[in-house]
Coordinates of C-alpha atoms and ligand atoms in Angstrom, one line a residue:
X1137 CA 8.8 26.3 33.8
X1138 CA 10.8 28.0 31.1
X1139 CA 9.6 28.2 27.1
X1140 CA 6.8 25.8 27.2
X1141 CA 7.2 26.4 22.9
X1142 CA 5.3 24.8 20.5
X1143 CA 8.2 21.8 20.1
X1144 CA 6.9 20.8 23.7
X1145 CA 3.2 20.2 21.8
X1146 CA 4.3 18.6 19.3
X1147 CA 6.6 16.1 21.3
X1148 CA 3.8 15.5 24.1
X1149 CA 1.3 15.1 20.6
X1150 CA 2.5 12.6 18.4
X1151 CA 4.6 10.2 21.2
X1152 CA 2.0 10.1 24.3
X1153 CA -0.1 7.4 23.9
X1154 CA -1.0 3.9 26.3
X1155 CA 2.5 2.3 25.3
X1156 CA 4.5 5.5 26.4
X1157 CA 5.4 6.6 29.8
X1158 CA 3.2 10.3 30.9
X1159 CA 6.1 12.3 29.4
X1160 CA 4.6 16.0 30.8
X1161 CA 5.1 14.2 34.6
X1162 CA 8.6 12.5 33.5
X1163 CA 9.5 15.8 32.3
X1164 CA 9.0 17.7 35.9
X1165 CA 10.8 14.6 37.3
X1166 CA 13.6 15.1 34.5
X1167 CA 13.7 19.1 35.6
X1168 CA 14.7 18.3 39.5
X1169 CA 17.2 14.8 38.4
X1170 CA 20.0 17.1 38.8
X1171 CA 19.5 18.7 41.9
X1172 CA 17.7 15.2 43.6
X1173 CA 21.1 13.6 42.7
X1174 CA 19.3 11.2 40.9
X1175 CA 22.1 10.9 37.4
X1176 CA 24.9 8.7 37.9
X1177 CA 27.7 8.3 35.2
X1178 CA 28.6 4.8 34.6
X1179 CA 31.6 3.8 32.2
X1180 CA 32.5 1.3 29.5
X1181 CA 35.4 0.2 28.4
X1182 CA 37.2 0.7 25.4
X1183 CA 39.4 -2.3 24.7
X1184 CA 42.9 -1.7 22.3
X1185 CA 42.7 -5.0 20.4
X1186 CA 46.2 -5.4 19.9
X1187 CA 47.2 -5.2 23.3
X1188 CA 44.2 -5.9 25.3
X1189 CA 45.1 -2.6 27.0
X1190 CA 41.9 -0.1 28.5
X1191 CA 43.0 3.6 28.7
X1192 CA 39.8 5.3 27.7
X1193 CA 35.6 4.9 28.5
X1194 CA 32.9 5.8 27.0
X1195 CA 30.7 7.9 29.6
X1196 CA 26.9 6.8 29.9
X1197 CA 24.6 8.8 32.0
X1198 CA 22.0 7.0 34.0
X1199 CA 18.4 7.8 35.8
X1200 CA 17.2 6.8 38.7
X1201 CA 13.8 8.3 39.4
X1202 CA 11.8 7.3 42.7
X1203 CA 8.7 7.4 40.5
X1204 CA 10.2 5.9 37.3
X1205 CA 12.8 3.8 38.4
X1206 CA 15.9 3.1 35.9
X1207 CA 14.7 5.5 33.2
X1208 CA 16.8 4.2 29.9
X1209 CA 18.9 7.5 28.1
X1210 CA 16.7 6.2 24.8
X1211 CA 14.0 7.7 26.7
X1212 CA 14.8 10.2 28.4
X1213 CA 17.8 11.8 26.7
X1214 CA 14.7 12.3 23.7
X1215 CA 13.1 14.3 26.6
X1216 CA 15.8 16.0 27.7
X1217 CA 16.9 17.4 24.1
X1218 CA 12.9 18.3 22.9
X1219 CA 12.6 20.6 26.1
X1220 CA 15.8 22.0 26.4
X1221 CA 17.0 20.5 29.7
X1222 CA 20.0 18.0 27.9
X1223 CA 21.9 21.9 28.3
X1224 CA 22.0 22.1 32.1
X1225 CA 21.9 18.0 31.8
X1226 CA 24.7 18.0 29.0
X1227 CA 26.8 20.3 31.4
X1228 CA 26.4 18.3 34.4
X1229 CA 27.5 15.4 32.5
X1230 CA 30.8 17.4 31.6
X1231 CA 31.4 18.5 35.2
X1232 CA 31.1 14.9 36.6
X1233 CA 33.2 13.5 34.0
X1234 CA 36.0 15.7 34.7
X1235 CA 35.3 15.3 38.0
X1236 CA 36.1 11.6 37.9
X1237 CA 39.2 12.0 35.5
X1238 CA 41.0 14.3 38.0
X1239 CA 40.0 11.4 40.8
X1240 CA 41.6 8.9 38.8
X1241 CA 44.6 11.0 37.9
X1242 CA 45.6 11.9 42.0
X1243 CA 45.3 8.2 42.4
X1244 CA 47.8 7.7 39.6
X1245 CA 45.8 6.9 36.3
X1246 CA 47.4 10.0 34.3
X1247 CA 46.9 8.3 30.7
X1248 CA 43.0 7.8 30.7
X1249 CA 40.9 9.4 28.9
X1250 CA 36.9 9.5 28.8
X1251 CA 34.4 10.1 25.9
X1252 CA 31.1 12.2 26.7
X1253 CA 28.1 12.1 23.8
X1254 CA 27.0 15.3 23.1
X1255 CA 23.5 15.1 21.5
X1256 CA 23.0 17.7 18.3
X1257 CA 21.5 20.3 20.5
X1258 CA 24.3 20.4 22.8
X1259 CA 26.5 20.9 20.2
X1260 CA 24.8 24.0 18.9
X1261 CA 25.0 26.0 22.1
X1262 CA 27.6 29.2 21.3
X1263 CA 29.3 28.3 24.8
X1264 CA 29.9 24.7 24.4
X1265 CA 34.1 24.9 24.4
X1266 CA 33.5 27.6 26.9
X1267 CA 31.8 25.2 29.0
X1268 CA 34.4 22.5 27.7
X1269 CA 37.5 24.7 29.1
X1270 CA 36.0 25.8 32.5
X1271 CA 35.2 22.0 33.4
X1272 CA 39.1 21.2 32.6
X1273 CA 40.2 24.4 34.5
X1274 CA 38.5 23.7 37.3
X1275 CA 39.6 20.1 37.7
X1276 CA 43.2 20.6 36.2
X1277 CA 42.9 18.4 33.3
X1278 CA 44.7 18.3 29.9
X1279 CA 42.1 18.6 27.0
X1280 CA 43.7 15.8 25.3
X1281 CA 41.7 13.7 28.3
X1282 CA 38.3 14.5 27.2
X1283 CA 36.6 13.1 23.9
X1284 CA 33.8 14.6 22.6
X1285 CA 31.2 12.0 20.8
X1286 CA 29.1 13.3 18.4
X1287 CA 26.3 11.8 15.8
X1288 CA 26.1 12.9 12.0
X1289 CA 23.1 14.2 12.7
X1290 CA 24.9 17.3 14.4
X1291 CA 26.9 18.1 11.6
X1292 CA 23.7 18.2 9.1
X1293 CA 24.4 22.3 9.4
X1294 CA 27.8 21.7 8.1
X1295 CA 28.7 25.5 8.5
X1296 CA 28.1 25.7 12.3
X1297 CA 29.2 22.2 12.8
X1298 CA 32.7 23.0 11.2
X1299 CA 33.1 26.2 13.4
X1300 CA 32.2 24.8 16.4
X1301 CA 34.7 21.9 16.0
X1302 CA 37.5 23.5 15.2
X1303 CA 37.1 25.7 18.7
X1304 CA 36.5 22.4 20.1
X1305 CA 40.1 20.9 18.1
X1306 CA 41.4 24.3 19.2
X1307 CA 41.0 23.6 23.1
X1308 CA 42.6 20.0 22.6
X1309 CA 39.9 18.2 23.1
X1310 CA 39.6 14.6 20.7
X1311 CA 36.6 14.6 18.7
X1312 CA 34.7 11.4 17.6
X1313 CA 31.6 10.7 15.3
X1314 CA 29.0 8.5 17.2
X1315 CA 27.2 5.4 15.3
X1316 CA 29.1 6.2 12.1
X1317 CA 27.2 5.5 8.7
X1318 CA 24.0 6.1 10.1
X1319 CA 23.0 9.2 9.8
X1320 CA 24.1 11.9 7.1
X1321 CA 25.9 10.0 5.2
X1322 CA 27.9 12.4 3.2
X1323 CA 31.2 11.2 3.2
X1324 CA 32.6 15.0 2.5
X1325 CA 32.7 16.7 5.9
X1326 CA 35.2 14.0 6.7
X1327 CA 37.6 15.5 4.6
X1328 CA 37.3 19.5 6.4
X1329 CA 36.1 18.4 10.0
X1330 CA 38.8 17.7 12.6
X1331 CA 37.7 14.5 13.3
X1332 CA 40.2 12.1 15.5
X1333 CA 38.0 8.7 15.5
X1334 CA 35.1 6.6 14.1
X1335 CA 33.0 5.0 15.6
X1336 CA 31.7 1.7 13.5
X1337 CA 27.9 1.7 14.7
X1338 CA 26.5 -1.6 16.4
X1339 CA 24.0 -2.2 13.9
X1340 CA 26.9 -3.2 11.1
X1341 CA 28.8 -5.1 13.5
X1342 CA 25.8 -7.3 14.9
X1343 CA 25.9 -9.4 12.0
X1344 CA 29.9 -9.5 10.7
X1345 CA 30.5 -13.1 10.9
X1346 CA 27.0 -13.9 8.8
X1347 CA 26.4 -11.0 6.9
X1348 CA 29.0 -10.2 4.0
X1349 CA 27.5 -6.7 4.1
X1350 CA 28.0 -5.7 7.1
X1351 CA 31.6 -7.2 6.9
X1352 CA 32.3 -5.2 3.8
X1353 CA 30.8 -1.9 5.3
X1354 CA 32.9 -2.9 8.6
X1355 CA 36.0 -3.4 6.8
X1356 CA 36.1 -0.4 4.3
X1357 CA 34.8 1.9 7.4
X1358 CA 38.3 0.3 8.6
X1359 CA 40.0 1.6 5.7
X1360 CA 38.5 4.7 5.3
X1361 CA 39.2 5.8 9.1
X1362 CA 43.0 4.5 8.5
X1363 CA 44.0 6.1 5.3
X1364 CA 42.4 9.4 6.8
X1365 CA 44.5 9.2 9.8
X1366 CA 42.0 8.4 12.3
X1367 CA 41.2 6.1 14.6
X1368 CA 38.5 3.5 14.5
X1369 CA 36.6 1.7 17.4
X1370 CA 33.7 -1.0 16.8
X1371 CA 30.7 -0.5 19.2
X1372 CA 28.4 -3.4 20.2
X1373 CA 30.4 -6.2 20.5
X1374 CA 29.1 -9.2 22.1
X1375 CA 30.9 -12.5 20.8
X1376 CA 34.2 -13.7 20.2
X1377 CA 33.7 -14.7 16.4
X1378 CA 33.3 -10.5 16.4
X1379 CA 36.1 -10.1 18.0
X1380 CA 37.9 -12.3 15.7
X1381 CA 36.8 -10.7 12.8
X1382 CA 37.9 -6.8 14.1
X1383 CA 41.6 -8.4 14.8
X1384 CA 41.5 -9.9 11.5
X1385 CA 40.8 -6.3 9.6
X1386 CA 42.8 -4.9 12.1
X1387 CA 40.1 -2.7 13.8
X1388 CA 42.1 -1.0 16.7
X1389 CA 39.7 -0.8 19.5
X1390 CA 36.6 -2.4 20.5
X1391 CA 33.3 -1.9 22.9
X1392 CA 30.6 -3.8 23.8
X1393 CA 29.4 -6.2 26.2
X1394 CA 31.8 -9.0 25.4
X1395 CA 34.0 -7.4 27.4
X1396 CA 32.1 -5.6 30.2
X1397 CA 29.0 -3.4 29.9
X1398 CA 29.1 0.1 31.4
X1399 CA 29.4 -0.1 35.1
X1400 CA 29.8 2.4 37.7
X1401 CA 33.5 3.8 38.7
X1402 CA 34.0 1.8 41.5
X1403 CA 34.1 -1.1 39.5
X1404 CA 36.0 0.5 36.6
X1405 CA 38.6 0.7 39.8
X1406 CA 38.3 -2.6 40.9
X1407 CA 38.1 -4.6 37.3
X1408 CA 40.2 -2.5 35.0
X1409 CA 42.7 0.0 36.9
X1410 CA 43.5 -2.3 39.6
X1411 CA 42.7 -5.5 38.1
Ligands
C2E2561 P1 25.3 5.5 22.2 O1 26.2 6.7 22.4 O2 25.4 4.9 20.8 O3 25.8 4.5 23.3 C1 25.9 3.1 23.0 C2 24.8 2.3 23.6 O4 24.9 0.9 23.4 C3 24.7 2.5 25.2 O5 23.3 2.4 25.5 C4 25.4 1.2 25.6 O6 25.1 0.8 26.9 C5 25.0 0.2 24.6 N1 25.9 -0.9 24.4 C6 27.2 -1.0 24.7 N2 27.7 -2.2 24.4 C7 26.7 -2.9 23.9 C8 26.6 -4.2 23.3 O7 27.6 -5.0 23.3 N3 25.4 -4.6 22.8 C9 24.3 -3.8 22.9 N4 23.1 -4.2 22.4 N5 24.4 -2.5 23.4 C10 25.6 -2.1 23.9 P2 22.7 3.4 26.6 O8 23.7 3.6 27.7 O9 21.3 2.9 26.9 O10 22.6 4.8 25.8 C11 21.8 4.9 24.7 C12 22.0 6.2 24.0 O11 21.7 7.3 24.9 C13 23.5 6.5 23.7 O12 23.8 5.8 22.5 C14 23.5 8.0 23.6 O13 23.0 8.3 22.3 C15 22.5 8.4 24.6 N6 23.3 8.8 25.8 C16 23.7 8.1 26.9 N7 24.4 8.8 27.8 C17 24.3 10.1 27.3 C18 24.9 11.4 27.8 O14 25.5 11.5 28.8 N8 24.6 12.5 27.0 C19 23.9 12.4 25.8 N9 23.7 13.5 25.1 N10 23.4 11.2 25.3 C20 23.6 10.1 26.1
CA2562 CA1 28.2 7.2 22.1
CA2563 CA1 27.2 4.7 19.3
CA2564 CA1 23.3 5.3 19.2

């Protein structure tokens, strides 16, 4: 077991109780998930609105435990960033994404492109683009097919956040901000960070055909995103009054289970590239 610090404590401290899983046992599960092949990547679609086209995915990591069963990421990617593991998890996620990419390209799909979260302490490690590159080398992949998702939260330490993102703009890869307008909400990094696309977080698209709040937010985030020059997808969406709406503010792209929830590749193959 590696630096059992005092984070550890205090994680195990203030979130054990009756209602929570025995996090010190998930955690020695969590240590062996990579080399029990117990992660799978499954993939969501990210619908163009316009054109109904699908060229990129969102990348969602998933754990199958023999003890735990279906352990859901809000769970364990927690875990996994308190003790350190979401780095040689975080990096595993890179390698199978790439993995799949170059799989899709021999069998033809040149043009897609997948987005991998990050979490904050990911994003903080020196080697990150390092990491990035070797992945792409080793699988023969243009940068420009990997997107990098990352929460305002990582870019509270605006200093490291810009350096590390413009290595990351550097390699080629896109950059994205995760659940945008959730989390540091200074609207001034988005002026010096190299940022490609926002994402409009789930919790302001829930309501946008009944509340006129979460349709202003939605629509000025719509704006904002455009007269920057970047790109905007809505996450979350689940009805066709939503839908609607994003076409009607011209919202470019949209995700959510309306149009399919993550699934595994196979059936990214069989519904999307070859339906
Ligand atoms: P996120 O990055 O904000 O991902 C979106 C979450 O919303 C996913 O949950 C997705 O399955 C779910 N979702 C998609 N469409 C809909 C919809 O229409 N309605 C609703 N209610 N939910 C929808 P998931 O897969 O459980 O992941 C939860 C969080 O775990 C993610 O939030 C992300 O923060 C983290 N996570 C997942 N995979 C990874 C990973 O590979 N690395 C890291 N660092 N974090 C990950
Ligand atoms: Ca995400
Ligand atoms: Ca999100
Ligand atoms: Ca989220």
């Amino acid at each position: 077991v590696k630096e059992k610090g005092k984070g550890h404590f205090r994680f195990y401290r203030s979130d054990m109780n009756e209602a929570f899983p025995n996090y010190i046992l998930m955690e020695s599960h969590l240590r062996k998930a990579i080399d029990m092949n117990e992660f799978v990547m499954h993939y969501q679609p990210q619908v163009h609105l316009k054109t109904g086209k699908i060229k990129t995915f969102e990348a969602l990591l998933r754990w199958q435990n023999r003890k735990f069963g279906n352990v859901p990421p809000g769970q364990f990617i927690p875990l996994a960033e308190e003790t350190g593991l979401i780095i040689p998890i975080g990096e595993w996620v890179i390698h199978s994404v790439c993995q799949q990419l170059a799989n899709w390209r021999e069998k033809g799909h040149q043009d897609i492109r997948i987005a991998v979260n990050i979490s904050p302490k990911q994003f903080l490690q020196s080697n990150l683009p390092e990491v990035i590159q070797q992945a792409l080398i080793e699988n023969q992949l243009p940068a420009s097919s990997l997107e990098i998702e990352i929460t305002e939260g990582a870019m509270e330490d605006t200093r490291a956040a810009l350096s590390m993102l413009q290595r990351l703009k550097e390699l080629g890869v896109i950059i994205s901000v995760d659940d945008f307008g959730t989390g540091y909400s200074s609207l001034n990094y988005l002026k010096s960070f190299p940022i490609d696309i926002l994402k409009i977080d789930q919790s302001f698209v829930r309501e946008i055909q009944i509340n006129e709040k979460d349709a202003a937010i939605t629509k000025t985030i719509i704006h904002l995103a455009h007269n920057l020059g970047m790109e905007v997808i809505a996450e979350g969406v689940e009805e066709k009054d939503q839908v609607q709406f994003l076409v009607s503010v011209e919202c470019q792209k949209a995700q959510g289970y309306y149009f399919s929830r993550p699934v595994t590749a196979e059936e990214i193959e069989q519904k999307v590239l070859y339906a």
